[in-house]
CSV table of C-alpha atoms in Angstrom, one decimal:
chain,number,residue,atom,x,y,z
A,29,SER,CA,45.6,-29.2,47.9
A,30,GLN,CA,42.1,-31.2,48.4
A,31,THR,CA,40.7,-30.0,52.4
A,32,ILE,CA,37.2,-31.5,53.9
A,33,HIS,CA,35.2,-29.2,56.4
A,34,GLN,CA,32.7,-30.2,58.8
A,35,TRP,CA,30.8,-28.6,60.9
A,36,PRO,CA,29.3,-27.4,63.1
A,37,ALA,CA,32.6,-29.1,66.0
A,38,THR,CA,29.9,-30.1,68.9
A,39,LEU,CA,25.7,-29.7,68.9
A,40,VAL,CA,23.4,-30.2,71.6
A,41,GLN,CA,20.5,-31.0,70.3
A,42,PRO,CA,16.4,-31.6,72.6
A,43,VAL,CA,14.8,-35.3,71.8
A,44,GLY,CA,12.4,-34.9,68.1
A,45,SER,CA,14.5,-32.0,67.0
A,46,PRO,CA,15.6,-31.7,63.3
A,47,LEU,CA,19.0,-32.2,62.5
A,48,SER,CA,21.2,-31.1,59.7
A,49,LEU,CA,25.7,-31.6,59.8
A,50,GLU,CA,27.1,-30.3,56.8
A,51,CYS,CA,30.7,-31.9,54.8
A,52,THR,CA,32.3,-30.2,51.6
A,53,VAL,CA,35.8,-31.1,50.4
A,54,GLU,CA,37.1,-28.9,48.3
A,55,GLY,CA,39.9,-28.7,45.6
A,56,THR,CA,39.0,-32.0,44.3
A,57,SER,CA,35.8,-33.5,41.9
A,58,ASN,CA,33.7,-35.9,41.6
A,59,PRO,CA,34.8,-37.0,45.2
A,60,ASN,CA,33.3,-40.4,47.0
A,61,LEU,CA,31.7,-38.7,50.1
A,62,TYR,CA,31.5,-41.3,53.6
A,63,TRP,CA,29.4,-40.5,56.9
A,64,TYR,CA,30.5,-42.8,59.8
A,65,ARG,CA,29.5,-42.5,63.3
A,66,GLN,CA,30.9,-43.6,66.3
A,67,ALA,CA,28.2,-44.3,69.4
A,68,ALA,CA,29.8,-43.8,72.7
A,69,GLY,CA,32.1,-47.1,73.9
A,70,ARG,CA,31.4,-48.7,70.0
A,71,GLY,CA,33.6,-48.9,66.8
A,72,LEU,CA,33.5,-46.6,63.7
A,73,GLN,CA,29.9,-47.6,61.8
A,74,LEU,CA,29.6,-47.0,58.0
A,75,LEU,CA,25.8,-44.8,57.5
A,76,PHE,CA,26.1,-43.4,54.7
A,77,TYR,CA,28.2,-43.7,50.9
A,78,SER,CA,27.8,-41.4,47.7
A,79,VAL,CA,30.1,-41.9,44.9
A,80,GLY,CA,28.0,-38.4,42.9
A,81,ILE,CA,25.4,-36.1,42.3
A,82,GLY,CA,22.1,-37.9,44.5
A,83,GLN,CA,23.2,-41.1,44.7
A,84,ILE,CA,23.1,-42.3,48.4
A,85,SER,CA,23.6,-45.6,49.4
A,86,SER,CA,22.8,-46.5,53.1
A,87,GLU,CA,24.0,-49.7,55.2
A,88,VAL,CA,22.1,-49.6,58.1
A,89,PRO,CA,18.3,-49.0,59.1
A,90,GLN,CA,18.3,-46.0,61.4
A,91,ASN,CA,16.2,-42.3,61.8
A,92,LEU,CA,19.3,-40.2,59.5
A,93,SER,CA,19.3,-39.6,55.6
A,94,ALA,CA,22.3,-37.9,53.7
A,95,SER,CA,22.2,-36.1,50.8
A,96,ARG,CA,24.5,-34.8,48.3
A,97,PRO,CA,23.3,-31.8,46.4
A,98,GLN,CA,26.5,-30.6,45.0
A,99,ASP,CA,29.3,-32.3,44.1
A,100,ARG,CA,31.4,-31.7,46.7
A,101,GLN,CA,28.2,-31.3,50.1
A,102,PHE,CA,26.8,-34.1,51.4
A,103,ILE,CA,24.5,-33.3,54.4
A,104,LEU,CA,23.6,-35.5,57.2
A,105,SER,CA,19.9,-35.0,58.3
A,106,SER,CA,17.0,-35.9,60.6
A,107,LYS,CA,13.4,-34.8,61.3
A,108,LYS,CA,12.6,-35.9,64.8
A,109,LEU,CA,15.9,-37.2,66.5
A,110,LEU,CA,16.5,-39.8,69.0
A,111,LEU,CA,18.4,-40.7,71.8
A,112,SER,CA,19.9,-43.1,69.9
A,113,ASP,CA,21.6,-41.3,67.4
A,114,SER,CA,23.6,-39.2,70.2
A,115,GLY,CA,27.6,-39.8,69.1
A,116,PHE,CA,30.3,-38.7,67.2
A,117,TYR,CA,29.9,-38.0,63.4
A,118,LEU,CA,32.6,-38.4,60.8
A,119,CYS,CA,32.4,-37.1,57.6
A,120,ALA,CA,35.2,-38.5,54.8
A,121,TRP,CA,36.1,-38.6,51.2
A,122,ASN,CA,38.5,-40.6,48.5
A,123,PRO,CA,39.0,-40.0,44.8
A,124,GLY,CA,37.7,-44.0,44.6
A,125,GLN,CA,37.2,-46.7,45.1
A,126,ASN,CA,40.4,-48.5,46.6
A,127,GLN,CA,42.3,-44.5,47.4
A,128,PRO,CA,42.9,-43.6,51.4
A,129,GLN,CA,39.7,-41.7,52.4
A,130,HIS,CA,40.7,-38.6,55.3
A,131,PHE,CA,38.0,-37.0,57.6
A,132,GLY,CA,36.7,-34.4,58.9
A,133,ASP,CA,37.0,-33.1,62.6
A,134,GLY,CA,33.8,-34.8,63.2
A,135,THR,CA,30.3,-33.6,64.6
A,136,ARG,CA,30.1,-34.7,68.8
A,137,LEU,CA,26.5,-34.6,68.2
A,138,SER,CA,24.6,-34.9,72.3
A,139,ILE,CA,20.9,-35.8,72.4
A,140,LEU,CA,18.9,-34.5,76.0
B,2,LYS,CA,32.8,-62.9,64.4
B,3,ASN,CA,34.3,-59.7,63.7
B,4,GLU,CA,35.5,-59.5,59.4
B,5,VAL,CA,38.4,-57.6,61.4
B,6,GLU,CA,40.1,-58.4,64.2
B,7,GLN,CA,42.2,-56.7,66.2
B,8,SER,CA,44.1,-57.0,69.0
B,9,PRO,CA,45.2,-56.0,71.7
B,10,GLN,CA,42.1,-54.2,72.9
B,11,ASN,CA,44.1,-52.0,75.0
B,12,LEU,CA,47.6,-51.6,76.0
B,13,THR,CA,49.6,-49.2,78.0
B,14,ALA,CA,53.2,-49.2,78.0
B,15,GLN,CA,55.9,-47.1,79.5
B,16,GLU,CA,57.9,-44.0,77.5
B,17,GLY,CA,60.3,-45.6,75.5
B,18,GLU,CA,58.9,-48.9,74.8
B,19,PHE,CA,58.1,-50.8,71.8
B,20,ILE,CA,54.8,-51.2,70.6
B,21,THR,CA,52.8,-53.7,68.2
B,22,ILE,CA,49.1,-53.8,67.4
B,23,ASN,CA,47.9,-56.8,65.7
B,24,CYS,CA,45.4,-57.0,62.5
B,25,SER,CA,44.0,-60.2,61.4
B,26,TYR,CA,40.6,-60.1,58.4
B,27,SER,CA,38.9,-63.0,57.6
B,28,VAL,CA,38.4,-62.0,53.5
B,29,GLY,CA,40.1,-61.0,50.9
B,30,ILE,CA,41.2,-57.4,50.2
B,31,SER,CA,43.0,-55.6,48.0
B,32,ALA,CA,44.6,-52.6,51.2
B,33,LEU,CA,44.0,-52.0,54.4
B,34,HIS,CA,43.8,-48.5,56.0
B,35,TRP,CA,45.5,-48.3,59.7
B,36,LEU,CA,43.9,-44.8,61.0
B,37,GLN,CA,44.5,-43.1,64.4
B,38,GLN,CA,41.8,-41.0,66.6
B,39,HIS,CA,42.4,-38.7,68.7
B,40,PRO,CA,41.4,-38.2,72.6
B,41,GLY,CA,39.1,-35.5,70.7
B,42,GLY,CA,37.5,-37.2,68.0
B,43,GLY,CA,39.4,-36.5,65.0
B,44,ILE,CA,41.0,-39.7,63.1
B,45,VAL,CA,44.2,-39.1,60.9
B,46,SER,CA,44.9,-41.8,58.3
B,47,LEU,CA,48.2,-43.3,58.8
B,48,PHE,CA,49.4,-45.6,56.2
B,49,MET,CA,46.9,-47.6,53.4
B,50,LEU,CA,48.9,-50.6,52.4
B,51,SER,CA,48.6,-53.7,50.1
B,52,SER,CA,51.7,-55.6,50.7
B,53,GLY,CA,54.9,-55.5,52.7
B,54,LYS,CA,56.4,-52.8,54.8
B,55,LYS,CA,55.1,-48.6,54.9
B,56,LYS,CA,57.5,-46.7,57.7
B,57,HIS,CA,57.0,-42.8,58.5
B,58,GLY,CA,59.0,-41.5,61.4
B,59,ARG,CA,58.1,-44.1,64.4
B,60,LEU,CA,55.3,-46.4,62.6
B,61,ILE,CA,55.9,-48.8,60.7
B,62,ALA,CA,53.4,-50.8,59.4
B,63,THR,CA,53.5,-54.5,57.6
B,64,ILE,CA,51.3,-56.2,56.0
B,65,ASN,CA,51.4,-60.2,55.1
B,66,ILE,CA,47.8,-60.8,52.7
B,67,GLN,CA,48.8,-64.7,51.9
B,68,GLU,CA,47.9,-64.6,56.1
B,69,LYS,CA,45.4,-62.0,56.2
B,70,HIS,CA,47.7,-60.2,58.7
B,71,SER,CA,49.0,-56.7,59.2
B,72,SER,CA,50.8,-55.5,62.1
B,73,LEU,CA,51.0,-51.6,63.5
B,74,HIS,CA,54.6,-50.9,65.0
B,75,ILE,CA,55.7,-47.6,67.4
B,76,THR,CA,58.9,-47.2,67.9
B,77,ALA,CA,60.6,-45.6,71.1
B,78,SER,CA,56.9,-44.5,72.3
B,79,HIS,CA,56.1,-41.3,73.4
B,80,PRO,CA,52.5,-40.1,75.4
B,81,ARG,CA,52.0,-37.8,72.8
B,82,ASP,CA,51.4,-41.5,71.3
B,83,SER,CA,48.5,-42.2,73.4
B,84,ALA,CA,45.2,-42.8,71.0
B,85,VAL,CA,43.1,-45.4,69.5
B,86,TYR,CA,44.4,-46.7,66.6
B,87,ILE,CA,42.1,-48.7,64.1
B,88,CYS,CA,42.9,-51.5,61.6
B,89,ALA,CA,40.2,-50.8,58.3
B,90,TYR,CA,40.0,-52.8,55.6
B,91,LEU,CA,39.3,-51.2,52.0
B,92,GLY,CA,37.2,-51.5,49.2
B,93,ASN,CA,34.3,-49.2,48.5
B,94,LYS,CA,33.8,-48.8,52.1
B,95,LEU,CA,36.2,-48.9,55.1
B,96,THR,CA,35.3,-52.4,57.4
B,97,PHE,CA,36.7,-51.4,60.3
B,98,GLY,CA,38.7,-53.1,63.8
B,99,GLY,CA,37.3,-52.5,67.0
B,100,GLY,CA,40.3,-50.5,67.6
B,101,THR,CA,43.2,-50.5,70.3
B,102,ARG,CA,43.0,-48.2,72.7
B,103,VAL,CA,46.6,-47.0,73.9
B,104,LEU,CA,48.3,-45.4,76.8
B,105,VAL,CA,52.0,-44.2,76.7
B,106,LYS,CA,53.0,-43.1,79.9
B,107,PRO,CA,56.1,-40.9,80.2
């Protein structure tokens, strides 16, 4: 069966520090991968999605970047975190367009 | 105007009550997702539907593609149903509604 792993579960980082959040999927190949953010008191927002290795689409301009170095690995990064990067980050996958998405457990990121 | 509108934003019910959450969208879609977000933040996919009705336990989801409207019903609600319920229409990516915060009191 397919599973999605996201870590860490919580993270506290100072302003200006780098960030790396990792997401991996097991039990499938060539999944579509997604990074979402939910800022405090706001709805879910799609940040990046990827339909294949090295293929990244960015939905909103921001301080973050994403990479897909392997088929089932999706990484969210920042060189210098801002206070506004605080939030709850969710990774998700689906086998293709118009298929249900499956979510990771999320990472709660607090910037101090 | 948001492409996906949910109502109500907040809902409080007594245990056992029937709950309905509504979702309207403004574009033609092929399928709609209903998601449940627990207080800790984790998200579970409840339904994906493109027509008619689906039922899973005490949860029922309906969709009317022509009217661009979907509803999520919770029958015999229970405190463990307390969560945020989110509808989203599905294409290459999800477009989310703002969510409905449901509190079921014992």
